[in-house]
């Protein structure tokens, strides 16, 4: 079993890298952002609940997010583990995750933090807004998401560092270069 967390600010390339890594590692990408967007698009109860938070760039409440991840990790394709992309994002989510994984007989094996300068992030997100039309890729929401990352998510890096399983990766290089650094870090861990 391998549970790997991809961490980093919005626009760091977590989703892109998770998609590349999942085949190589044989474990699926579990992206809470993608799961929420799927529910939003299909107008499910979960989607309706998440909508206002997502549009504002704020975190969807922990109970809702944790319940969604619990269901996802129980599915057949995640029995060997998962690449967690965008989860956990708050101390309460990190606690819930370690409880959940111990129920499943696993633990967080490795935390990979992808680092990119703030200016570069904003440029990337504005470009993504043009290409993909994500509603939350507008300047005001981007600012909120950056603040939420700094306040709620970045402190988790120290939480995992105390447990000694964090690797920092420079995310400013090409997709391929970042990918090979991630693979190297995972394989040598
Ligand atoms: P992302 O695609 O990961 O940037 O997520 C898009 C939006 O979905 C975030 O701005 C939040 O509103 C929501 N979201 C995604 N993951 C989480 C999470 N772990 N906890 C709370 N909200 C989340």
CSV table of C-alpha atoms and ligand atoms in Angstrom, one decimal:
chain,number,residue,atom,x,y,z
A,1,UNK,CA,0.0,0.0,0.0
A,2,UNK,CA,1.3,3.5,-0.9
A,3,UNK,CA,-0.4,6.7,0.0
A,4,UNK,CA,1.4,9.7,-1.4
A,5,UNK,CA,0.4,13.3,-0.9
A,6,UNK,CA,1.1,15.9,-3.6
A,7,UNK,CA,1.1,19.3,-1.9
A,8,UNK,CA,1.8,22.8,-3.3
A,9,UNK,CA,-0.1,26.1,-4.0
A,10,UNK,CA,-2.8,26.4,-6.6
A,11,UNK,CA,-1.1,26.3,-10.0
A,12,UNK,CA,2.0,24.4,-8.9
A,13,UNK,CA,1.2,21.5,-11.2
A,14,UNK,CA,-0.1,18.9,-8.8
A,15,UNK,CA,-2.9,17.7,-11.1
A,16,UNK,CA,-0.7,17.5,-14.1
A,17,UNK,CA,2.0,15.6,-12.2
A,18,UNK,CA,-0.5,13.3,-10.5
A,19,UNK,CA,-1.9,12.2,-13.8
A,20,UNK,CA,1.6,11.4,-15.1
A,21,UNK,CA,2.5,9.5,-11.9
A,22,UNK,CA,-0.6,7.4,-11.5
A,23,UNK,CA,0.2,5.0,-14.4
A,24,UNK,CA,3.8,4.6,-13.4
A,25,UNK,CA,3.0,3.9,-9.8
A,26,UNK,CA,-0.1,1.8,-10.4
A,27,UNK,CA,-2.2,3.8,-8.0
A,28,UNK,CA,-4.9,6.3,-8.9
A,29,UNK,CA,-4.9,10.1,-8.6
A,30,UNK,CA,-7.5,11.2,-6.0
A,31,UNK,CA,-8.1,14.9,-6.6
A,32,UNK,CA,-10.7,16.4,-4.3
A,33,UNK,CA,-10.9,19.4,-6.6
A,34,UNK,CA,-11.8,17.1,-9.6
A,35,UNK,CA,-14.3,15.2,-7.4
A,36,UNK,CA,-16.0,18.4,-6.4
A,37,UNK,CA,-16.0,19.7,-10.0
A,38,UNK,CA,-17.6,16.4,-11.1
A,39,UNK,CA,-20.3,16.8,-8.5
A,40,UNK,CA,-20.8,20.5,-9.4
A,41,UNK,CA,-21.2,19.6,-13.1
A,42,UNK,CA,-23.7,16.9,-12.4
A,43,UNK,CA,-25.6,19.0,-9.9
A,44,UNK,CA,-25.5,16.5,-7.1
A,45,UNK,CA,-26.3,17.3,-3.5
A,46,UNK,CA,-22.6,17.3,-2.8
A,47,UNK,CA,-22.0,19.7,-5.7
A,48,UNK,CA,-24.7,22.1,-4.5
A,49,UNK,CA,-23.1,22.1,-1.1
A,50,UNK,CA,-19.6,22.7,-2.4
A,51,UNK,CA,-20.6,25.4,-5.0
A,52,UNK,CA,-20.4,28.6,-3.0
A,53,UNK,CA,-17.1,27.6,-1.3
A,54,UNK,CA,-15.5,26.7,-4.6
A,55,UNK,CA,-16.6,29.9,-6.3
A,56,UNK,CA,-15.2,32.0,-3.5
A,57,UNK,CA,-11.9,30.0,-3.4
A,58,UNK,CA,-12.6,28.9,0.2
A,59,UNK,CA,-12.3,25.4,1.6
A,60,UNK,CA,-15.4,23.2,1.5
A,61,UNK,CA,-16.1,22.2,5.1
A,62,UNK,CA,-13.9,19.4,6.4
A,63,UNK,CA,-16.7,16.9,7.3
A,64,UNK,CA,-18.0,17.0,3.7
A,65,UNK,CA,-14.5,16.7,2.2
A,66,UNK,CA,-13.4,13.9,4.5
A,67,UNK,CA,-16.6,11.9,3.8
A,68,UNK,CA,-16.0,12.2,0.1
A,69,UNK,CA,-12.4,11.0,0.4
A,70,UNK,CA,-13.4,8.1,2.6
A,71,UNK,CA,-15.8,6.9,-0.1
A,72,UNK,CA,-13.2,7.4,-2.8
A,73,UNK,CA,-10.5,5.5,-1.0
A,74,UNK,CA,-12.8,2.5,-0.4
A,75,UNK,CA,-13.2,1.9,-4.1
A,76,UNK,CA,-11.6,-1.1,-5.8
A,77,UNK,CA,-9.0,0.8,-7.8
A,78,UNK,CA,-7.6,2.4,-4.7
A,79,UNK,CA,-6.9,-0.8,-2.8
A,80,UNK,CA,-3.2,-0.5,-3.4
A,81,UNK,CA,-3.1,3.1,-2.3
A,82,UNK,CA,-3.6,6.6,-3.9
A,83,UNK,CA,-1.9,9.7,-5.0
A,84,UNK,CA,-3.7,12.4,-3.0
A,85,UNK,CA,-3.9,15.7,-5.0
A,86,UNK,CA,-5.3,18.6,-3.1
A,87,UNK,CA,-6.0,16.7,0.1
A,88,UNK,CA,-5.4,17.2,3.0
A,89,UNK,CA,-5.7,21.0,3.0
A,90,UNK,CA,-6.2,21.7,6.7
A,91,UNK,CA,-4.9,20.3,10.0
A,92,UNK,CA,-8.3,18.7,10.7
A,93,UNK,CA,-8.2,17.0,7.3
A,94,UNK,CA,-4.6,15.7,8.0
A,95,UNK,CA,-5.8,14.2,11.3
A,96,UNK,CA,-8.9,12.7,9.6
A,97,UNK,CA,-6.6,11.2,6.9
A,98,UNK,CA,-4.3,9.5,9.3
A,99,UNK,CA,-7.2,8.0,11.1
A,100,UNK,CA,-8.8,6.9,7.9
A,101,UNK,CA,-5.6,5.4,6.6
A,102,UNK,CA,-5.0,3.5,9.8
A,103,UNK,CA,-8.5,2.0,9.4
A,104,UNK,CA,-7.4,0.9,5.9
A,105,UNK,CA,-4.2,-0.6,7.3
A,106,UNK,CA,-2.0,2.1,5.7
A,107,UNK,CA,-0.4,5.5,6.5
A,108,UNK,CA,1.0,8.5,4.7
A,109,UNK,CA,4.2,7.2,3.0
A,110,UNK,CA,5.5,10.3,1.4
A,111,UNK,CA,4.6,14.0,1.0
A,112,UNK,CA,5.9,15.7,-2.1
A,113,UNK,CA,5.8,19.5,-2.0
A,114,UNK,CA,5.9,21.2,-5.4
A,115,UNK,CA,7.3,24.7,-5.0
A,116,UNK,CA,6.7,27.6,-7.4
A,117,UNK,CA,7.1,31.4,-7.0
A,118,UNK,CA,3.9,33.4,-6.4
A,119,UNK,CA,4.2,35.5,-9.5
A,120,UNK,CA,4.7,32.5,-11.7
A,121,UNK,CA,1.6,30.8,-10.1
A,122,UNK,CA,-0.6,33.8,-10.8
A,123,UNK,CA,0.5,33.8,-14.5
A,124,UNK,CA,-0.1,30.1,-14.8
A,125,UNK,CA,-3.6,30.3,-13.3
A,126,UNK,CA,-4.6,33.3,-15.5
A,127,UNK,CA,-3.4,31.3,-18.5
A,128,UNK,CA,-5.4,28.2,-17.3
A,129,UNK,CA,-8.4,30.5,-17.0
A,130,UNK,CA,-8.1,31.2,-20.7
A,131,UNK,CA,-7.5,27.6,-21.7
A,132,UNK,CA,-9.9,25.7,-19.5
A,133,UNK,CA,-12.3,28.3,-18.4
A,134,UNK,CA,-12.3,27.3,-14.7
A,135,UNK,CA,-14.6,29.6,-12.9
A,136,UNK,CA,-12.3,30.0,-9.9
A,137,UNK,CA,-9.3,31.0,-12.0
A,138,UNK,CA,-10.1,34.7,-11.8
A,139,UNK,CA,-7.9,37.2,-10.1
A,140,UNK,CA,-9.9,37.7,-6.9
A,141,UNK,CA,-10.5,34.0,-6.3
A,142,UNK,CA,-6.9,33.3,-7.1
A,143,UNK,CA,-5.9,35.7,-4.3
A,144,UNK,CA,-8.2,34.0,-1.9
A,145,UNK,CA,-7.0,30.5,-2.8
A,146,UNK,CA,-3.4,31.7,-2.3
A,147,UNK,CA,-4.3,33.1,1.2
A,148,UNK,CA,-6.1,29.9,2.1
A,149,UNK,CA,-3.1,27.9,1.0
A,150,UNK,CA,-0.7,30.0,3.1
A,151,UNK,CA,-3.0,30.0,6.2
A,152,UNK,CA,-4.5,26.5,6.2
A,153,UNK,CA,-2.5,24.2,4.0
A,154,UNK,CA,1.2,25.3,4.2
A,155,UNK,CA,1.4,24.7,8.0
A,156,UNK,CA,0.8,21.0,7.2
A,157,UNK,CA,4.2,20.8,5.7
A,158,UNK,CA,5.7,21.2,9.1
A,159,UNK,CA,3.3,18.7,10.5
A,160,UNK,CA,4.5,16.1,8.0
A,161,UNK,CA,8.2,17.2,8.3
A,162,UNK,CA,8.0,16.3,12.0
A,163,UNK,CA,7.2,12.8,10.8
A,164,UNK,CA,10.2,12.9,8.5
A,165,UNK,CA,8.6,12.1,5.2
A,166,UNK,CA,8.6,15.3,3.1
A,167,UNK,CA,10.5,16.0,-0.1
A,168,UNK,CA,10.5,19.5,-1.6
A,169,UNK,CA,10.6,19.7,-5.4
A,170,UNK,CA,11.3,22.7,-7.6
A,171,UNK,CA,8.2,23.1,-9.7
A,172,UNK,CA,9.5,25.9,-11.9
A,173,UNK,CA,11.1,23.6,-14.5
A,174,UNK,CA,9.4,21.8,-17.4
A,175,UNK,CA,6.6,19.3,-16.8
A,176,UNK,CA,9.0,16.5,-17.8
A,177,UNK,CA,11.8,17.7,-15.6
A,178,UNK,CA,9.5,18.0,-12.6
A,179,UNK,CA,8.1,14.6,-13.3
A,180,UNK,CA,11.5,12.9,-13.3
A,181,UNK,CA,12.4,14.6,-10.1
A,182,UNK,CA,9.2,13.4,-8.5
A,183,UNK,CA,9.8,9.8,-9.7
A,184,UNK,CA,13.4,9.9,-8.4
A,185,UNK,CA,12.2,11.2,-5.0
A,186,UNK,CA,9.5,8.5,-4.8
A,187,UNK,CA,11.8,5.7,-5.8
A,188,UNK,CA,14.6,6.7,-3.5
A,189,UNK,CA,12.3,7.1,-0.5
B,1,LIG,P1,-8.3,22.5,-6.6
B,1,LIG,O1,-8.8,22.0,-7.9
B,1,LIG,O2,-7.6,21.5,-5.8
B,1,LIG,O3,-7.6,23.8,-6.7
B,1,LIG,O4,-9.7,22.8,-5.8
B,1,LIG,C1,-10.7,23.7,-6.2
B,1,LIG,C2,-11.6,24.1,-5.1
B,1,LIG,O5,-12.2,22.9,-4.6
B,1,LIG,C3,-10.9,24.7,-3.9
B,1,LIG,O6,-10.6,26.1,-4.0
B,1,LIG,C4,-11.9,24.4,-2.8
B,1,LIG,O7,-13.0,25.2,-2.8
B,1,LIG,C5,-12.3,23.0,-3.1
B,1,LIG,N1,-11.5,21.9,-2.5
B,1,LIG,C6,-10.6,21.1,-3.2
B,1,LIG,N2,-10.0,20.3,-2.4
B,1,LIG,C7,-10.4,20.6,-1.1
B,1,LIG,C8,-10.1,20.2,0.2
B,1,LIG,N3,-9.2,19.2,0.4
B,1,LIG,N4,-10.8,20.7,1.2
B,1,LIG,C9,-11.7,21.7,1.0
B,1,LIG,N5,-12.0,22.2,-0.2
B,1,LIG,C10,-11.4,21.7,-1.2
